[in-house]
Short mmCIF file of C-alpha atoms and ligand atoms in Angstrom, two decimals:
data_model
loop_
_atom_site.label_atom_id
_atom_site.label_comp_id
_atom_site.label_asym_id
_atom_site.label_seq_id
_atom_site.Cartn_x
_atom_site.Cartn_y
_atom_site.Cartn_z
CA UNK A 1 -20.44 2.71 -27.31
CA UNK A 2 -21.77 0.37 -24.63
CA UNK A 3 -24.54 1.99 -22.48
CA UNK A 4 -24.54 -0.67 -19.89
CA UNK A 5 -22.14 1.34 -17.76
CA UNK A 6 -24.72 4.14 -17.71
CA UNK A 7 -28.07 2.39 -17.34
CA UNK A 8 -27.47 0.72 -13.96
CA UNK A 9 -30.04 0.66 -11.24
CA UNK A 10 -29.10 2.88 -8.28
CA UNK A 11 -26.82 1.29 -5.57
CA UNK A 12 -28.65 1.00 -2.18
CA UNK A 13 -27.19 1.34 1.27
CA UNK A 14 -27.42 -2.45 1.91
CA UNK A 15 -25.44 -3.08 -1.17
CA UNK A 16 -22.73 -0.59 -0.19
CA UNK A 17 -22.59 -1.89 3.28
CA UNK A 18 -22.13 -5.52 1.96
CA UNK A 19 -19.12 -4.38 -0.05
CA UNK A 20 -17.70 -2.78 3.09
CA UNK A 21 -18.25 -6.12 4.92
CA UNK A 22 -16.43 -8.04 2.15
CA UNK A 23 -13.44 -5.71 2.42
CA UNK A 24 -13.40 -6.27 6.24
CA UNK A 25 -13.39 -9.99 5.73
CA UNK A 26 -10.36 -9.66 3.27
CA UNK A 27 -8.56 -7.81 6.32
CA UNK A 28 -9.76 -10.37 8.87
CA UNK A 29 -10.85 -7.38 10.80
CA UNK A 30 -13.81 -6.71 13.31
CA UNK A 31 -13.11 -2.84 13.28
CA UNK A 32 -15.19 -0.47 11.24
CA UNK A 33 -14.19 -0.53 7.58
CA UNK A 34 -15.04 2.92 5.79
CA UNK A 35 -14.90 2.83 2.07
CA UNK A 36 -13.70 6.19 0.94
CA UNK A 37 -14.81 7.56 -2.46
CA UNK A 38 -11.48 8.62 -3.95
CA UNK A 39 -7.97 7.27 -4.66
CA UNK A 40 -6.03 5.94 -1.54
CA UNK A 41 -4.47 9.38 -0.88
CA UNK A 42 -7.99 10.33 0.48
CA UNK A 43 -8.08 7.96 3.49
CA UNK A 44 -4.33 8.36 3.90
CA UNK A 45 -4.59 12.09 4.40
CA UNK A 46 -8.08 12.05 6.14
CA UNK A 47 -6.86 9.46 8.77
CA UNK A 48 -3.80 11.63 9.61
CA UNK A 49 -5.77 14.83 9.75
CA UNK A 50 -8.41 13.10 11.86
CA UNK A 51 -6.22 11.48 14.41
CA UNK A 52 -3.32 13.94 14.81
CA UNK A 53 -3.05 17.58 16.07
CA UNK A 54 -1.05 19.97 17.83
CA UNK A 55 -0.87 17.78 20.98
CA UNK A 56 0.46 14.67 19.05
CA UNK A 57 4.13 13.58 19.01
CA UNK A 58 4.26 11.39 15.91
CA UNK A 59 7.06 8.85 14.97
CA UNK A 60 7.05 8.81 11.16
CA UNK A 61 8.95 6.13 9.53
CA UNK A 62 10.25 6.91 6.05
CA UNK A 63 11.03 3.88 3.66
CA UNK A 64 10.07 5.55 0.53
CA UNK A 65 8.31 8.54 -0.86
CA UNK A 66 4.99 8.07 1.02
CA UNK A 67 6.53 8.42 4.34
CA UNK A 68 7.75 11.81 3.35
CA UNK A 69 4.29 12.83 2.53
CA UNK A 70 2.83 11.61 5.72
CA UNK A 71 5.49 13.49 7.72
CA UNK A 72 4.42 16.73 5.84
CA UNK A 73 0.68 16.22 6.64
CA UNK A 74 1.44 15.46 10.23
CA UNK A 75 3.55 18.75 10.54
CA UNK A 76 0.76 20.71 8.77
CA UNK A 77 -1.69 19.29 11.53
CA UNK A 78 0.57 20.87 14.13
CA UNK A 79 2.07 17.57 15.33
CA UNK A 80 5.64 17.17 16.70
CA UNK A 81 7.24 14.77 14.19
CA UNK A 82 10.20 12.32 14.78
CA UNK A 83 11.35 11.08 11.38
CA UNK A 84 13.13 7.87 11.25
CA UNK A 85 14.63 7.61 7.63
CA UNK A 86 15.72 4.19 6.43
CA UNK A 87 17.91 3.72 3.41
CA UNK A 88 15.64 2.63 0.46
CA UNK A 89 17.49 -0.64 -0.11
CA UNK A 90 16.37 -2.08 3.29
CA UNK A 91 13.47 -2.16 5.74
CA UNK A 92 12.96 -0.66 9.12
CA UNK A 93 13.32 -2.91 12.14
CA UNK A 94 11.36 -3.29 15.35
CA UNK A 95 14.57 -2.49 17.15
CA UNK A 96 14.80 1.03 15.49
CA UNK A 97 11.14 1.68 16.48
CA UNK A 98 11.84 0.52 20.04
CA UNK A 99 14.88 2.84 20.24
CA UNK A 100 12.73 5.72 18.99
CA UNK A 101 10.31 5.09 21.80
CA UNK A 102 13.22 4.89 24.32
CA UNK A 103 14.49 8.29 23.26
CA UNK A 104 11.01 9.92 22.88
CA UNK A 105 8.51 8.19 25.32
CA UNK A 106 6.15 10.94 24.46
CA UNK A 107 5.37 9.28 20.96
CA UNK A 108 1.52 8.89 20.86
CA UNK A 109 1.27 8.15 16.96
CA UNK A 110 3.11 5.86 14.72
CA UNK A 111 2.89 6.12 10.84
CA UNK A 112 4.31 3.39 8.77
CA UNK A 113 4.05 2.19 5.25
CA UNK A 114 3.82 -1.65 5.07
CA UNK A 115 5.18 -2.41 1.49
CA UNK A 116 6.66 0.38 -0.78
CA UNK A 117 5.91 -0.27 -4.48
CA UNK A 118 8.06 2.73 -5.14
CA UNK A 119 11.12 1.38 -3.47
CA UNK A 120 10.29 -2.32 -3.24
CA UNK A 121 10.73 -2.85 0.37
CA UNK A 122 8.38 -4.47 2.94
CA UNK A 123 8.51 -3.72 6.69
CA UNK A 124 7.84 -6.07 9.52
CA UNK A 125 4.55 -4.80 10.61
CA UNK A 126 3.61 -7.52 13.17
CA UNK A 127 6.90 -7.02 15.23
CA UNK A 128 6.68 -3.27 14.98
CA UNK A 129 2.95 -3.58 16.12
CA UNK A 130 4.08 -5.25 19.31
CA UNK A 131 6.39 -2.31 20.05
CA UNK A 132 3.68 0.30 19.39
CA UNK A 133 1.04 -1.56 21.39
CA UNK A 134 3.50 -1.86 24.46
CA UNK A 135 3.69 1.98 24.38
CA UNK A 136 0.08 2.66 23.96
CA UNK A 137 0.53 4.75 20.66
CA UNK A 138 -1.95 4.83 17.82
CA UNK A 139 -0.78 2.82 14.76
CA UNK A 140 -1.40 4.12 11.34
CA UNK A 141 -0.46 1.90 8.44
CA UNK A 142 -0.32 2.42 4.59
CA UNK A 143 -1.18 -1.15 3.24
CA UNK A 144 -2.09 -0.05 -0.29
CA UNK A 145 0.86 -1.90 -1.78
CA UNK A 146 0.70 -4.95 0.38
CA UNK A 147 -2.97 -5.90 0.46
CA UNK A 148 -3.41 -8.77 -1.83
CA UNK A 149 0.33 -9.40 -2.05
CA UNK A 150 1.06 -10.40 1.40
CA UNK A 151 -0.79 -10.84 4.70
CA UNK A 152 -2.46 -7.61 6.12
CA UNK A 153 -3.89 -8.32 9.55
CA UNK A 154 -4.79 -4.99 11.34
CA UNK A 155 -6.39 -6.80 14.28
CA UNK A 156 -3.58 -9.31 15.04
CA UNK A 157 -0.98 -6.57 14.55
CA UNK A 158 -2.69 -3.87 16.61
CA UNK A 159 -3.10 -1.56 13.78
CA UNK A 160 -5.62 1.19 14.48
CA UNK A 161 -5.88 2.91 11.00
CA UNK A 162 -5.11 0.66 8.01
CA UNK A 163 -5.58 2.05 4.76
CA UNK A 164 -5.99 -0.03 1.49
CA UNK A 165 -6.55 0.73 -2.20
CA UNK A 166 -7.44 -1.97 -4.85
CA UNK A 167 -5.30 -0.78 -7.62
CA UNK A 168 -2.07 -2.72 -6.87
CA UNK A 169 -2.27 -6.45 -5.83
CA UNK A 170 -5.97 -6.60 -5.73
CA UNK A 171 -5.99 -5.84 -9.46
CA UNK A 172 -8.97 -3.47 -8.85
CA UNK A 173 -10.08 0.18 -9.44
CA UNK A 174 -8.11 3.05 -8.12
CA UNK A 175 -11.09 5.44 -7.63
CA UNK A 176 -12.11 3.90 -4.22
CA UNK A 177 -10.13 2.94 -1.15
CA UNK A 178 -10.80 1.86 2.46
CA UNK A 179 -9.61 2.38 6.00
CA UNK A 180 -10.33 0.13 8.98
CA UNK A 181 -10.72 2.28 12.13
CA UNK A 182 -10.36 0.86 15.69
CA UNK A 183 -12.32 2.01 18.71
CA UNK A 184 -9.27 3.76 20.08
CA UNK A 185 -8.76 5.62 16.74
CA UNK A 186 -12.45 6.86 16.78
CA UNK A 187 -11.96 8.02 20.41
CA UNK A 188 -8.73 9.82 19.35
CA UNK A 189 -10.57 11.53 16.45
CA UNK A 190 -13.43 12.52 18.58
CA UNK A 191 -11.23 14.16 21.06
CA UNK A 192 -9.38 16.04 18.46
CA UNK A 193 -10.90 19.50 17.99
CA UNK A 194 -9.06 19.94 14.68
CA UNK A 195 -10.44 16.66 13.20
CA UNK A 196 -12.00 17.57 9.76
CA UNK A 197 -15.83 17.85 10.05
CA UNK A 198 -18.39 18.54 7.06
CA UNK A 199 -15.32 17.94 4.85
CA UNK A 200 -14.34 15.40 2.23
CA UNK A 201 -11.47 14.31 4.47
CA UNK A 202 -13.57 13.60 7.41
CA UNK A 203 -13.81 9.97 8.76
CA UNK A 204 -15.95 11.40 11.78
CA UNK A 205 -18.69 12.49 9.25
CA UNK A 206 -18.93 8.83 8.00
CA UNK A 207 -19.07 7.47 11.54
CA UNK A 208 -21.94 9.96 12.44
CA UNK A 209 -23.88 9.91 9.20
CA UNK A 210 -23.35 6.33 8.22
CA UNK A 211 -22.12 3.83 10.75
CA UNK A 212 -23.78 5.16 13.92
CA UNK A 213 -27.05 5.07 12.13
CA UNK A 214 -26.72 1.40 11.31
CA UNK A 215 -25.60 1.90 7.68
CA UNK A 216 -29.15 2.44 6.51
CA UNK A 217 -29.02 5.45 4.42
CA UNK A 218 -25.92 6.77 2.27
CA UNK A 219 -24.90 10.23 3.20
CA UNK A 220 -23.90 10.96 -0.50
CA UNK A 221 -24.46 9.44 -3.93
CA UNK A 222 -22.15 6.44 -4.18
CA UNK A 223 -19.48 6.11 -6.67
CA UNK A 224 -21.32 3.35 -8.16
CA UNK A 225 -19.17 2.28 -11.04
CA UNK A 226 -16.07 2.18 -8.65
CA UNK A 227 -18.02 0.36 -6.03
CA UNK A 228 -19.15 -2.39 -8.54
CA UNK A 229 -15.44 -2.72 -9.67
CA UNK A 230 -14.38 -3.06 -6.16
CA UNK A 231 -16.97 -5.77 -5.50
CA UNK A 232 -16.06 -7.65 -8.65
CA UNK A 233 -12.40 -7.55 -7.84
CA UNK A 234 -13.06 -8.83 -4.13
CA UNK A 235 -15.24 -11.49 -5.58
CA UNK A 236 -12.46 -12.57 -7.97
CA UNK A 237 -10.09 -12.76 -4.99
CA UNK A 238 -12.58 -14.69 -2.94
CA UNK A 239 -13.09 -17.13 -5.87
CA UNK A 240 -9.40 -17.82 -6.44
CA UNK A 241 -8.48 -17.62 -2.67
CA UNK A 242 -6.55 -14.84 -1.00
CA UNK A 243 -3.77 -17.13 -0.24
CA UNK A 244 -3.36 -18.03 -3.95
CA UNK A 245 -3.34 -14.50 -4.99
CA UNK A 246 -0.65 -13.72 -2.38
CA UNK A 247 1.48 -16.71 -3.30
CA UNK A 248 1.40 -15.85 -6.93
CA UNK A 249 2.77 -12.27 -5.91
CA UNK A 250 5.47 -14.06 -3.61
CA UNK A 251 6.54 -16.20 -6.72
CA UNK A 252 6.68 -13.21 -8.96
CA UNK A 253 8.94 -11.42 -6.64
CA UNK A 254 11.18 -14.60 -6.16
CA UNK A 255 11.34 -14.96 -9.92
CA UNK A 256 12.09 -11.50 -10.80
CA UNK A 257 14.98 -11.43 -8.17
CA UNK A 258 16.40 -14.77 -9.38
CA UNK A 259 15.97 -13.78 -13.03
CA UNK A 260 17.61 -10.42 -12.61
CA UNK A 261 20.59 -11.99 -10.91
CA UNK A 262 20.97 -14.79 -13.55
CA UNK A 263 20.55 -12.01 -16.41
CA UNK A 264 23.79 -10.51 -15.52
CA UNK A 265 25.00 -7.25 -17.15
CA UNK A 266 25.29 -5.69 -13.61
CA UNK A 267 21.68 -5.61 -12.87
CA UNK A 268 21.16 -6.36 -9.00
CA UNK A 269 18.19 -6.56 -6.75
CA UNK A 270 17.90 -3.00 -5.30
CA UNK A 271 16.72 -4.42 -1.87
CA UNK A 272 19.59 -6.40 -0.61
CA UNK A 273 17.95 -8.90 1.74
CA UNK A 274 15.24 -10.94 -0.08
CA UNK A 275 13.20 -11.06 3.11
CA UNK A 276 12.87 -7.26 3.09
CA UNK A 277 11.74 -7.36 -0.65
CA UNK A 278 8.03 -6.60 -1.26
CA UNK A 279 6.00 -9.30 -3.03
CA UNK A 280 4.06 -6.39 -4.86
CA UNK A 281 6.93 -5.25 -7.05
CA UNK A 282 10.76 -5.84 -7.49
CA UNK A 283 13.11 -2.89 -7.83
CA UNK A 284 16.56 -3.46 -9.57
CA UNK A 285 19.58 -1.36 -9.41
CA UNK A 286 21.11 -0.67 -12.80
CA UNK A 287 24.73 -1.13 -13.60
CA UNK A 288 27.17 2.02 -13.45
CA UNK A 289 27.30 3.77 -16.69
CA UNK A 290 23.62 3.16 -17.54
CA UNK A 291 20.45 5.25 -16.88
CA UNK A 292 17.49 3.33 -15.58
CA UNK A 293 14.89 5.62 -17.33
CA UNK A 294 16.78 5.04 -20.68
CA UNK A 295 16.88 1.24 -20.22
CA UNK A 296 13.08 1.31 -19.43
CA UNK A 297 12.46 3.44 -22.46
CA UNK A 298 14.29 1.06 -24.69
CA UNK A 299 12.53 -1.98 -23.28
CA UNK A 300 9.05 -0.25 -23.65
CA UNK A 301 9.88 0.90 -27.18
CA UNK A 302 10.10 -2.94 -28.12
CA UNK A 303 7.23 -3.99 -25.84
CA UNK A 304 4.95 -1.17 -24.62
CA UNK A 305 2.84 -3.51 -22.51
CA UNK A 306 5.62 -4.33 -20.00
CA UNK A 307 4.94 -3.20 -16.41
CA UNK A 308 8.32 -1.52 -16.04
CA UNK A 309 9.01 1.92 -14.76
CA UNK A 310 11.91 3.78 -13.68
CA UNK A 311 12.29 5.08 -9.92
CA UNK A 312 10.84 8.24 -9.22
CA UNK A 313 12.60 11.55 -8.71
CA UNK A 314 16.37 11.01 -7.98
CA UNK A 315 16.01 7.28 -8.32
CA UNK A 316 15.24 7.61 -12.02
CA UNK A 317 18.96 7.19 -12.74
CA UNK A 318 19.62 3.97 -10.89
CA UNK A 319 16.35 2.17 -10.21
CA UNK A 320 14.09 0.07 -12.36
CA UNK A 321 10.70 -1.08 -11.00
CA UNK A 322 9.26 -4.29 -12.22
CA UNK A 323 5.46 -3.93 -11.15
CA UNK A 324 4.49 -7.54 -11.15
CA UNK A 325 1.16 -6.98 -9.45
CA UNK A 326 -2.52 -7.73 -9.88
CA UNK A 327 -2.93 -9.40 -13.44
CA UNK A 328 0.76 -8.96 -13.76
CA UNK A 329 1.71 -11.35 -10.89
CA UNK A 330 2.44 -14.20 -13.51
CA UNK A 331 5.56 -16.03 -14.57
CA UNK A 332 4.97 -14.90 -18.25
CA UNK A 333 4.89 -11.15 -17.24
CA UNK A 334 8.21 -11.60 -15.14
CA UNK A 335 9.75 -13.49 -18.11
CA UNK A 336 8.72 -10.78 -20.65
CA UNK A 337 10.05 -7.94 -18.30
CA UNK A 338 13.49 -9.72 -18.06
CA UNK A 339 13.63 -10.50 -21.80
CA UNK A 340 12.88 -6.76 -22.33
CA UNK A 341 15.50 -5.54 -19.96
CA UNK A 342 18.00 -7.98 -21.27
CA UNK A 343 17.43 -6.50 -24.80
CA UNK A 344 17.87 -3.00 -23.54
CA UNK A 345 21.07 -3.93 -21.54
CA UNK A 346 22.43 -5.66 -24.59
CA UNK A 347 21.65 -2.49 -26.78
CA UNK A 348 23.58 -0.43 -24.10
CA UNK A 349 26.66 -2.78 -24.54
CA UNK A 350 26.30 -5.07 -21.61
CA UNK A 351 26.76 -8.77 -21.87
CA UNK A 352 23.53 -10.53 -20.67
CA UNK A 353 22.27 -13.98 -20.63
CA UNK A 354 18.55 -14.09 -21.24
CA UNK A 355 18.11 -17.73 -21.51
CA UNK A 356 19.72 -18.12 -18.04
CA UNK A 357 17.34 -15.57 -16.64
CA UNK A 358 14.31 -17.20 -18.06
CA UNK A 359 15.38 -20.50 -16.58
CA UNK A 360 15.99 -18.92 -13.19
CA UNK A 361 12.49 -17.39 -13.31
CA UNK A 362 11.04 -20.99 -13.95
CA UNK A 363 13.21 -22.37 -11.05
CA UNK A 364 12.26 -19.72 -8.71
CA UNK A 365 8.35 -19.99 -9.43
CA UNK A 366 6.78 -21.92 -6.64
C1 PLP B 1 0.61 2.90 -4.80
C2 PLP B 1 0.53 3.29 -3.57
C3 PLP B 1 -0.29 4.41 -2.89
C4 PLP B 1 -1.40 4.94 -3.78
O1 PLP B 1 -0.93 6.16 -4.54
P1 PLP B 1 -0.78 6.28 -6.08
O2 PLP B 1 -0.18 7.62 -6.14
O3 PLP B 1 -2.10 6.09 -6.56
O4 PLP B 1 0.12 5.22 -6.69
C5 PLP B 1 -0.20 4.70 -1.61
N1 PLP B 1 0.73 4.18 -0.87
C6 PLP B 1 1.66 3.26 -1.28
C7 PLP B 1 2.64 2.71 -0.39
C8 PLP B 1 1.52 2.86 -2.51
O5 PLP B 1 2.48 1.95 -3.07
#
C-alpha cells in the first residue's frame, strides 16, 4: 500500500482559496465560489434551503429526475411550487418559462437543470436567463452535468446560484463540489429566517466564517485528498484547454448519435432534436420487444468497462445511456459502446450493421 496519500502536509487556507479561484475562472465568474465538501447534492440542497422559504413562489422545471428532487426540497422549505414538466425526449423552451411567468407573476425563484446526464437533454439556459432576469427572479442552476461538456457562464446568463461537481465531464472527484453565489442570492439568504445556520447545509456559515474574513482561516478541516484531486483535475483542463475538453464532448455526442442511427436494429436517439441532446451523455431508445437493462447487461458481460447504463426507474425498459464523459469522451469509447450494443442487439435477434456504425462515428467526429 502506498502511504503517499496519508503523509501529506496539511492544506492551508491560501491553498484552499486558490483552488476556489481556479474553479471561479473555469466558470468565468466574479461571483463568490464556495467549495462544498461533499457530493454535489450538498450544495444543490443547501442552496435551495438557504434561498427559498415560506414566502417563495418557485418555478421548478422538470426535465429529468433531479428537477423532481428540487421540487420536493422546495415544498419542504415551505415554498409554493409551480412545476413545469417537460417530456424527457426534449428540452424546455424560454417560451414555456415566459408563459409560466405570465400566468404566475409572483414567481421569485426559478430552478433548472442545465444538462441531464440521466435523460440526455440540455436546456437553453442563456435564453431562459433573459426571461428570469426580466422578471427579477432568483435563478438556480444545476450545472453538474454540463460543466466541462458545454459552456457554463453564470455571470453572462444571470445565474444566481450555479452548482457544479467534478465527477462528470471534468473527469474529477465526486467528493467535493462548488456553488457560485451572486450578491442577490446572498441578500436573499440573509433575509431568509429559515436559511440553515450552524449546519452542514449552510452557505451563510461559509460566507460569515470564511469569505467575509478574507478567506484567512478555514472553519473546518479541509477534505484534503478531494481538494487535491479537484485541483489536479482543473489543472489538467487548463493544460488541455476548456474549449478542447468541451469539443471532445460535443464530438462524442455527435458520434454516438450518428453511430446509433447507422447501427440500425431499431435503436434511436432518445432526444429527438440533436440541438437538445446533451454533450455529456447520449441516451438511446431501444427497439420494441427489447429491454434496455437486458441489452446493457449483455454488452457489459462481454466488455465490463463500457460506460453504458440503463435508464433509471421506469426508463430501465426503454432507455440506454452512453456516458461518454470525462476520460470517456473519446472516439474509441464511443466505438466500443456501439460495438457492444450491436453485439447485444444481434444476440437479441435484431439485424445490425456494426461496420456502418463505426464508419458513422468516424464521420461525425470533428
Ligand atoms: C450527476 C448529476 C448530479 C450529481 O448526482 P449523482 O447522484 O452523484 O450522480 C446532479 N445533477 C445532475 C443533473 C447530474 O447529472
